[in-house]
Short mmCIF file of C-alpha atoms in Angstrom, two decimals:
data_model
loop_
_atom_site.label_atom_id
_atom_site.label_comp_id
_atom_site.label_asym_id
_atom_site.label_seq_id
_atom_site.Cartn_x
_atom_site.Cartn_y
_atom_site.Cartn_z
CA MET V 104 -10.72 0.99 67.26
CA PRO V 105 -10.67 2.32 63.62
CA LEU V 106 -7.02 1.28 63.42
CA PHE V 107 -7.92 -2.22 64.61
CA PHE V 108 -10.64 -2.67 61.96
CA ARG V 109 -8.34 -1.30 59.27
CA ARG V 110 -5.70 -3.91 60.12
CA ALA V 111 -8.38 -6.64 60.27
CA ALA V 112 -9.64 -5.71 56.80
CA THR V 113 -6.10 -5.78 55.44
CA TYR V 114 -5.57 -9.23 56.94
CA LYS V 115 -8.88 -10.40 55.47
CA GLY V 116 -7.93 -9.29 51.94
CA PHE V 117 -4.53 -10.91 52.24
CA MET V 118 -6.05 -14.24 53.27
CA ALA V 119 -8.53 -14.11 50.39
CA LYS V 120 -5.79 -13.48 47.84
CA PHE V 121 -3.66 -16.22 49.41
CA PHE V 122 -6.35 -18.86 49.12
CA GLY V 123 -7.18 -17.74 45.56
CA TRP V 124 -3.55 -18.14 44.49
CA GLY V 125 -3.37 -21.52 46.19
CA ALA V 126 -6.43 -22.73 44.28
CA ARG V 127 -5.03 -21.63 40.92
CA VAL V 128 -1.65 -23.25 41.57
CA GLY V 129 -3.31 -26.51 42.65
CA ALA V 130 -5.47 -26.55 39.54
CA MET V 131 -2.44 -26.02 37.32
CA LEU V 132 -0.53 -28.85 38.96
CA ASN V 133 -3.45 -31.18 38.74
CA GLU V 134 -3.81 -30.54 35.02
CA ASN V 135 -0.07 -31.31 34.53
CA ARG V 136 0.15 -29.25 31.39
CA GLY V 137 3.66 -28.78 30.21
CA GLY V 138 5.11 -30.84 33.14
CA PRO V 139 7.89 -33.40 32.82
CA TRP V 140 5.43 -36.28 33.22
CA GLY V 141 3.12 -35.26 30.41
CA PRO V 142 -0.61 -34.77 30.67
CA SER V 143 -2.48 -36.63 33.31
CA GLY V 144 -5.37 -38.99 32.59
CA ASP V 145 -5.73 -42.47 31.30
CA GLY V 146 -2.45 -42.40 29.34
CA GLY V 147 -0.34 -42.59 32.48
CA SER V 148 0.20 -45.89 34.24
CA GLY V 149 1.80 -47.02 37.41
CA ASP V 150 4.65 -48.86 35.56
CA GLY V 151 5.80 -45.85 33.64
CA GLY V 152 4.96 -47.25 30.17
CA GLY V 153 3.13 -45.62 27.32
CA GLY V 154 2.97 -41.94 28.39
CA GLY V 155 6.26 -41.41 30.25
CA PRO V 156 6.94 -41.39 33.92
CA ARG V 157 4.04 -41.25 36.30
CA ASN V 158 3.27 -37.91 37.90
CA PRO V 159 3.82 -38.41 41.65
CA TRP V 160 1.61 -35.41 42.42
CA GLY V 161 -1.15 -36.43 40.14
CA GLN V 162 -4.41 -36.05 42.03
CA PRO V 163 -7.96 -35.90 40.89
CA PRO V 164 -8.97 -32.39 39.90
CA ARG V 165 -10.30 -30.37 42.76
CA LYS V 166 -12.82 -27.62 42.78
CA ARG V 167 -11.19 -24.17 42.82
CA ARG V 168 -11.86 -22.07 45.85
CA THR V 169 -13.33 -18.74 45.19
CA PRO V 170 -11.74 -15.68 46.88
CA GLY V 171 -13.21 -15.03 50.23
CA ALA V 172 -14.05 -18.68 50.85
CA GLY V 173 -12.54 -20.62 53.73
CA THR V 174 -12.94 -21.00 57.42
CA ASN V 175 -10.43 -18.32 58.40
CA VAL V 176 -11.99 -15.61 56.26
CA SER V 177 -15.42 -16.42 57.59
CA SER V 178 -14.10 -16.24 61.11
CA ILE V 179 -12.73 -12.75 60.43
CA ASP V 180 -16.10 -11.65 59.01
CA ASP V 181 -17.85 -13.00 62.06
CA PHE V 182 -15.40 -11.27 64.36
CA LEU V 183 -15.87 -7.91 62.64
CA ARG V 184 -19.62 -8.29 62.69
CA ARG V 185 -19.64 -9.15 66.39
CA SER V 186 -17.34 -6.19 67.15
CA ARG V 187 -19.68 -3.79 65.38
CA GLU V 188 -22.64 -5.21 67.28
CA LYS V 189 -20.76 -4.87 70.59
CA PHE V 190 -20.26 -1.16 69.99
CA GLY V 191 -23.85 -0.61 68.96
CA GLY V 192 -23.20 -0.58 65.23
CA ARG V 193 -21.46 2.80 65.40
CA PHE V 194 -18.66 1.81 63.07
CA PRO V 195 -19.46 1.99 59.38
CA HIS V 196 -19.80 -1.20 57.41
CA GLN V 197 -17.36 -2.23 54.74
CA GLU V 198 -20.01 -2.03 52.04
CA GLY V 199 -20.44 1.75 52.56
CA ARG V 200 -17.86 4.53 52.77
CA PRO V 201 -14.43 3.23 53.98
CA TYR V 202 -14.24 3.69 57.74
CA TRP V 203 -10.59 4.73 57.63
CA LEU V 204 -11.71 8.04 56.14
CA TYR V 205 -13.53 8.86 59.38
CA GLY V 206 -10.40 8.14 61.42
CA LEU V 207 -8.31 10.26 59.05
CA GLY V 208 -10.77 13.14 59.37
CA VAL V 209 -10.71 13.00 63.17
CA PHE V 210 -6.93 12.90 63.14
CA VAL V 211 -6.72 15.94 60.84
CA LEU V 212 -9.13 17.92 63.03
CA LEU V 213 -7.18 17.14 66.19
CA TRP V 214 -3.92 17.95 64.46
CA LEU V 215 -5.19 21.36 63.34
CA LEU V 216 -6.71 22.07 66.77
CA PHE V 217 -3.58 21.35 68.78
CA THR V 218 -1.04 22.86 66.35
CA CYS V 219 -2.87 25.97 65.12
CA PHE V 220 -4.37 27.39 68.33
CA HIS V 221 -2.23 28.22 71.37
CA LEU V 222 -3.07 29.71 74.78
CA VAL V 223 -0.34 32.09 76.00
CA GLY V 224 -0.41 32.93 79.73
CA PRO V 225 -0.47 36.46 81.21
CA GLN V 226 3.25 36.42 82.05
CA GLU V 227 4.28 34.56 78.90
CA ARG V 228 5.27 35.47 75.37
CA GLY V 229 5.04 33.16 72.38
CA VAL V 230 7.94 32.95 69.93
CA VAL V 231 6.82 31.70 66.52
CA THR V 232 9.25 30.08 64.09
CA LEU V 233 8.58 29.39 60.41
CA PHE V 234 10.45 26.24 59.33
CA GLY V 235 12.85 26.81 62.25
CA LYS V 236 13.49 30.52 61.49
CA TYR V 237 12.22 33.27 63.77
CA SER V 238 8.99 34.76 62.48
CA ARG V 239 7.34 36.86 65.23
CA THR V 240 6.56 37.20 68.94
CA VAL V 241 2.96 37.07 70.17
CA ASN V 242 1.62 38.49 73.43
CA SER V 243 -0.57 36.79 76.03
CA GLY V 244 -3.94 35.44 74.92
CA ILE V 245 -5.02 33.03 72.20
CA ALA V 246 -2.53 32.90 69.32
CA MET V 247 -3.03 31.26 65.91
CA THR V 248 -0.24 29.79 63.82
CA LEU V 249 0.10 27.58 60.79
CA PRO V 250 0.02 23.85 61.61
CA LEU V 251 3.10 21.82 62.37
CA PRO V 252 5.67 21.42 60.96
CA ILE V 253 5.23 24.71 59.11
CA GLU V 254 5.14 26.95 62.19
CA ARG V 255 6.01 26.20 65.77
CA LEU V 256 5.23 28.28 68.89
CA GLN V 257 7.44 28.21 71.98
CA LYS V 258 6.21 29.82 75.21
CA VAL V 259 8.64 31.89 77.31
CA ASP V 260 7.80 33.10 80.84
CA VAL V 261 9.02 36.70 80.97
CA GLY V 262 7.50 37.54 84.37
CA GLN V 263 9.28 34.88 86.44
CA ILE V 264 12.28 36.04 88.48
CA ARG V 265 14.95 33.37 88.13
CA THR V 266 17.75 32.87 90.63
CA ARG V 267 21.27 31.60 90.07
CA ASP V 268 23.24 30.65 93.21
CA ILE V 269 27.02 30.92 93.09
CA GLY V 270 29.19 29.65 95.93
CA SER V 271 28.05 27.88 99.06
CA SER V 272 28.30 28.20 102.82
CA ASP V 273 29.75 24.69 102.93
CA ALA V 274 33.46 24.70 103.74
CA ALA V 275 34.08 21.98 101.14
CA GLN V 276 32.81 24.25 98.33
CA GLU V 277 34.64 27.52 98.88
CA ASN V 278 34.49 30.29 96.31
CA LEU V 279 37.77 32.09 97.02
CA ILE V 280 38.29 35.57 95.54
CA LEU V 281 41.26 37.92 95.88
CA THR V 282 40.53 41.45 97.16
CA GLY V 283 42.30 44.68 96.29
CA ASP V 284 44.54 44.57 99.40
CA GLN V 285 45.79 41.04 98.58
CA ASN V 286 43.46 39.19 100.97
CA ILE V 287 41.37 36.13 100.18
CA ILE V 288 37.70 35.84 101.06
CA ASP V 289 35.05 33.17 100.55
CA VAL V 290 32.00 34.70 98.84
CA ALA V 291 28.57 33.12 98.30
CA TYR V 292 25.94 35.15 96.44
CA SER V 293 22.88 34.82 94.21
CA VAL V 294 21.86 36.51 90.96
CA ARG V 295 18.22 37.43 90.24
CA TRP V 296 17.32 37.90 86.58
CA THR V 297 14.37 37.96 84.19
CA ILE V 298 13.89 37.55 80.44
CA ARG V 299 13.62 40.90 78.66
CA ASP V 300 13.64 39.85 74.98
CA PRO V 301 12.38 36.29 74.25
CA GLN V 302 13.81 36.27 70.73
CA LEU V 303 17.36 37.05 71.87
CA TYR V 304 17.05 34.74 74.85
CA LEU V 305 16.15 31.74 72.67
CA PHE V 306 18.33 32.27 69.60
CA GLN V 307 21.30 34.48 70.52
CA ILE V 308 23.06 32.38 73.20
CA ASN V 309 23.21 28.59 73.32
CA ASP V 310 22.99 28.22 77.13
CA PRO V 311 21.81 31.49 78.74
CA GLU V 312 21.80 30.23 82.34
CA SER V 313 25.41 29.01 82.22
CA THR V 314 26.42 32.26 80.52
CA ILE V 315 24.78 34.31 83.28
CA GLY V 316 26.64 32.30 85.94
CA GLU V 317 30.01 32.78 84.24
CA VAL V 318 29.40 36.50 83.73
CA ALA V 319 28.41 36.84 87.41
CA GLU V 320 31.63 35.20 88.60
CA SER V 321 33.75 37.34 86.30
CA SER V 322 32.02 40.56 87.37
CA MET V 323 32.28 39.73 91.09
CA ARG V 324 36.01 39.05 90.81
CA ALA V 325 36.54 42.26 88.86
CA VAL V 326 34.73 44.38 91.46
CA LEU V 327 36.29 42.74 94.53
CA ALA V 328 39.74 43.30 93.03
CA THR V 329 39.19 47.04 93.56
CA VAL V 330 38.01 47.01 97.20
CA SER V 331 39.64 46.18 100.52
CA LEU V 332 38.92 43.27 102.81
CA ASP V 333 37.10 45.47 105.34
CA ASP V 334 34.76 46.78 102.65
CA ALA V 335 34.14 43.31 101.25
CA ILE V 336 33.05 41.84 104.59
CA GLY V 337 31.64 44.97 106.16
CA ALA V 338 29.60 47.97 105.22
CA GLY V 339 30.71 47.97 101.57
CA ARG V 340 28.56 45.02 100.57
CA SER V 341 25.68 47.08 99.21
CA ASP V 342 28.01 49.09 97.01
CA ILE V 343 29.62 45.89 95.73
CA GLU V 344 26.22 44.40 94.88
CA SER V 345 25.16 47.43 92.87
CA ARG V 346 28.47 47.58 91.00
CA VAL V 347 28.36 43.88 90.11
CA SER V 348 24.78 44.24 88.80
CA LEU V 349 25.82 47.14 86.58
CA VAL V 350 28.86 45.32 85.18
CA MET V 351 26.83 42.17 84.49
CA GLN V 352 24.11 44.08 82.65
CA GLN V 353 26.67 45.82 80.45
CA VAL V 354 28.38 42.54 79.52
CA LEU V 355 25.13 40.68 78.81
CA ASP V 356 23.86 43.56 76.67
CA ARG V 357 27.01 43.29 74.57
CA TYR V 358 26.34 39.57 74.19
CA GLY V 359 22.72 40.22 73.21
CA ALA V 360 21.44 37.79 75.83
CA GLY V 361 18.00 39.40 76.14
CA VAL V 362 17.94 39.25 79.96
CA ARG V 363 17.65 41.86 82.73
CA ILE V 364 19.65 41.62 85.97
CA GLU V 365 17.29 42.35 88.84
CA GLY V 366 19.91 42.33 91.59
CA ILE V 367 22.77 40.65 93.42
CA ALA V 368 22.51 39.38 97.01
CA ILE V 369 25.73 38.55 98.88
CA LYS V 370 24.81 35.83 101.37
CA GLN V 371 28.30 35.17 102.76
CA SER V 372 31.56 37.09 102.72
CA ASP V 373 34.09 35.58 105.12
CA PRO V 374 37.78 34.70 105.17
CA PRO V 375 38.72 31.10 104.37
CA ALA V 376 37.63 28.51 106.91
CA THR V 377 41.22 27.80 108.02
CA VAL V 378 41.72 31.36 109.36
CA ASN V 379 38.13 32.33 110.00
CA ASN V 380 38.32 31.93 113.82
CA ALA V 381 41.43 34.08 114.15
CA PHE V 382 39.96 36.67 111.87
CA LYS V 383 36.81 36.81 113.98
CA GLU V 384 38.90 37.49 117.08
CA VAL V 385 40.73 40.30 115.32
CA SER V 386 37.48 41.71 114.08
CA ALA V 387 35.99 41.59 117.59
CA ALA V 388 39.01 43.45 118.98
CA GLN V 389 38.72 46.09 116.29
CA GLN V 390 35.05 46.56 117.04
CA GLU V 391 35.78 46.91 120.76
CA ALA V 392 38.47 49.51 120.08
CA GLN V 393 36.12 51.41 117.84
CA SER V 394 33.50 51.32 120.61
CA TYR V 395 35.95 52.90 123.09
CA ILE V 396 36.85 55.56 120.56
CA ASN V 397 33.19 56.38 120.05
CA GLN V 398 32.64 56.68 123.82
CA ALA V 399 35.61 59.04 124.18
CA ARG V 400 34.36 61.18 121.35
CA ALA V 401 30.92 61.37 122.96
CA TYR V 402 32.43 62.45 126.33
CA ALA V 403 34.57 65.09 124.63
CA GLN V 404 31.54 66.47 122.86
CA GLN V 405 29.64 66.68 126.17
CA GLN V 406 32.47 68.52 127.94
CA THR V 407 32.92 70.89 125.06
CA ALA V 408 29.23 71.72 125.05
CA ARG V 409 29.26 72.32 128.81
CA ALA V 410 32.30 74.61 128.58
CA GLN V 411 30.73 76.57 125.80
CA GLY V 412 27.60 76.99 127.91
CA ASP V 413 29.61 78.23 130.92
CA ALA V 414 31.48 80.69 128.75
CA ALA V 415 28.24 82.08 127.38
CA SER V 416 26.83 82.43 130.92
CA PHE V 417 29.96 84.28 132.12
CA ASP V 418 29.69 86.71 129.22
CA LYS V 419 26.14 87.53 130.30
CA VAL V 420 27.22 88.04 133.96
CA TYR V 421 30.10 90.26 132.90
CA ALA V 422 27.75 92.44 130.91
CA GLN V 423 25.58 92.87 134.03
CA TYR V 424 28.68 93.51 136.22
CA LYS V 425 29.70 96.45 134.08
CA LEU V 426 26.31 98.01 134.58
CA ALA V 427 26.13 97.49 138.43
CA PRO V 428 29.39 96.16 139.90
CA GLU V 429 28.43 96.17 143.62
CA VAL V 430 25.07 94.56 143.14
CA THR V 431 26.48 91.94 140.80
CA ARG V 432 29.35 91.14 143.17
CA ARG V 433 27.02 90.62 146.12
CA ARG V 434 24.65 88.50 144.07
CA MET V 435 27.51 86.29 142.93
CA TYR V 436 28.67 85.95 146.53
CA TYR V 437 25.24 84.90 147.73
CA GLU V 438 24.85 82.42 144.92
CA THR V 439 28.23 80.88 145.66
CA MET V 440 27.55 80.57 149.39
CA GLU V 441 24.18 79.04 148.64
CA ARG V 442 25.78 76.33 146.51
CA VAL V 443 28.41 75.61 149.15
CA LEU V 444 26.27 75.66 152.30
CA SER V 445 23.44 73.69 150.71
CA LYS V 446 25.61 70.60 150.93
CA VAL V 447 26.50 70.81 154.70
CA ASP V 448 24.45 70.34 157.88
CA LYS V 449 26.06 73.20 159.96
CA THR V 450 24.58 76.62 160.62
CA VAL V 451 26.74 79.76 161.19
CA ILE V 452 25.20 82.56 163.27
CA GLU V 453 26.65 86.09 163.63
CA ALA V 454 25.20 88.29 166.45
CA ASP V 455 26.35 91.02 168.86
CA GLY V 456 27.91 89.75 172.13
CA VAL V 457 28.59 86.29 170.78
CA THR V 458 32.17 85.29 170.16
CA PRO V 459 32.12 83.53 166.87
CA TYR V 460 35.59 82.08 167.48
CA LEU V 461 37.20 80.70 170.66
CA PRO V 462 41.05 80.62 170.44
CA LEU V 463 41.75 77.64 172.68
CA PRO V 464 45.55 77.54 172.19
CA GLN V 465 45.90 81.19 173.26
CA VAL V 466 43.69 80.67 176.34
CA GLN V 467 45.82 77.72 177.44
CA ARG V 468 49.06 79.63 176.97
CA GLN V 469 47.79 82.61 179.01
CA ALA V 470 46.76 80.24 181.81
CA GLN V 471 50.27 78.71 181.94
CA GLU V 472 51.91 82.16 182.10
CA GLY V 473 49.69 83.24 185.00
CA ALA V 474 50.61 80.12 187.04
CA ALA V 475 54.31 80.75 186.53
CA ARG V 476 54.12 84.17 188.05
#
């Protein structure tokens, strides 16, 4: 509203000056002093005789309007008065101190409040520049600077972990990389990083995020060029991730980027889509063969352990045999017979007067010889 009244007052003054100039010009023309028709009055006539040609604009003298007079100016005064009454008379009158000073004071206070005092968050740092040049870095809390445009404060979130995705699982956006054994794989991975030095991050590199992405791609290609395909798609992923993180940090430190690489996460490491199915079949066959090899090794270890146990037991029995040969021999015989006979359902009895064996073929032959005689 102060701006509206200021413009209204300007318009009011302009209209007053306009009507004042109009009155003076009209009075001058009516007097006809120094004009081509001579002075006006009784000397002029309608036929052009006596005092020269008749002034076509000759009019009776009119009363000059004083500045501020007129319907329009009064309407403006009435409008301003009604506006002040509508707002309860809070705006100062024109007769007192100029009201634009109040608006200027409010503007200056707001300008100082919003450009001199800054609230920096717990995970943020404030970088202050003096006429565009780096001045200092302030920590979290309330920071005070000189007003704009002398000093400017830019907040940087140093606690946020940012992520840059490179590659995609979509077959139309393959990220093909050559391995050390001349194979091609499609790799998709992400880079996690944070801001370590706000000053370097803002002023050292023009586009830090694009630079981090390019350094990540270069480092990944450099590391994969030293490993085989099996390591790249198998158990060597963790080692590749740690090596890429180290190479990236070294390169960015040389650039002075002011960032810290938190880690690399390989989300996909497969052959190209055109040969992926065949490669999966080969990989499945290799895994099956490795499973059979592991089973054979486990069986060999079991048999070896059993043989070693039997050998140790025999050594103990031999030591006892040397001390008491007859007793040890009989004990071994009983133990052997116990193991054998425990698995059959026949019982063998040895007693006096009982023939343990009946030779049927011999009995039959003796019977045939007796009949022949």
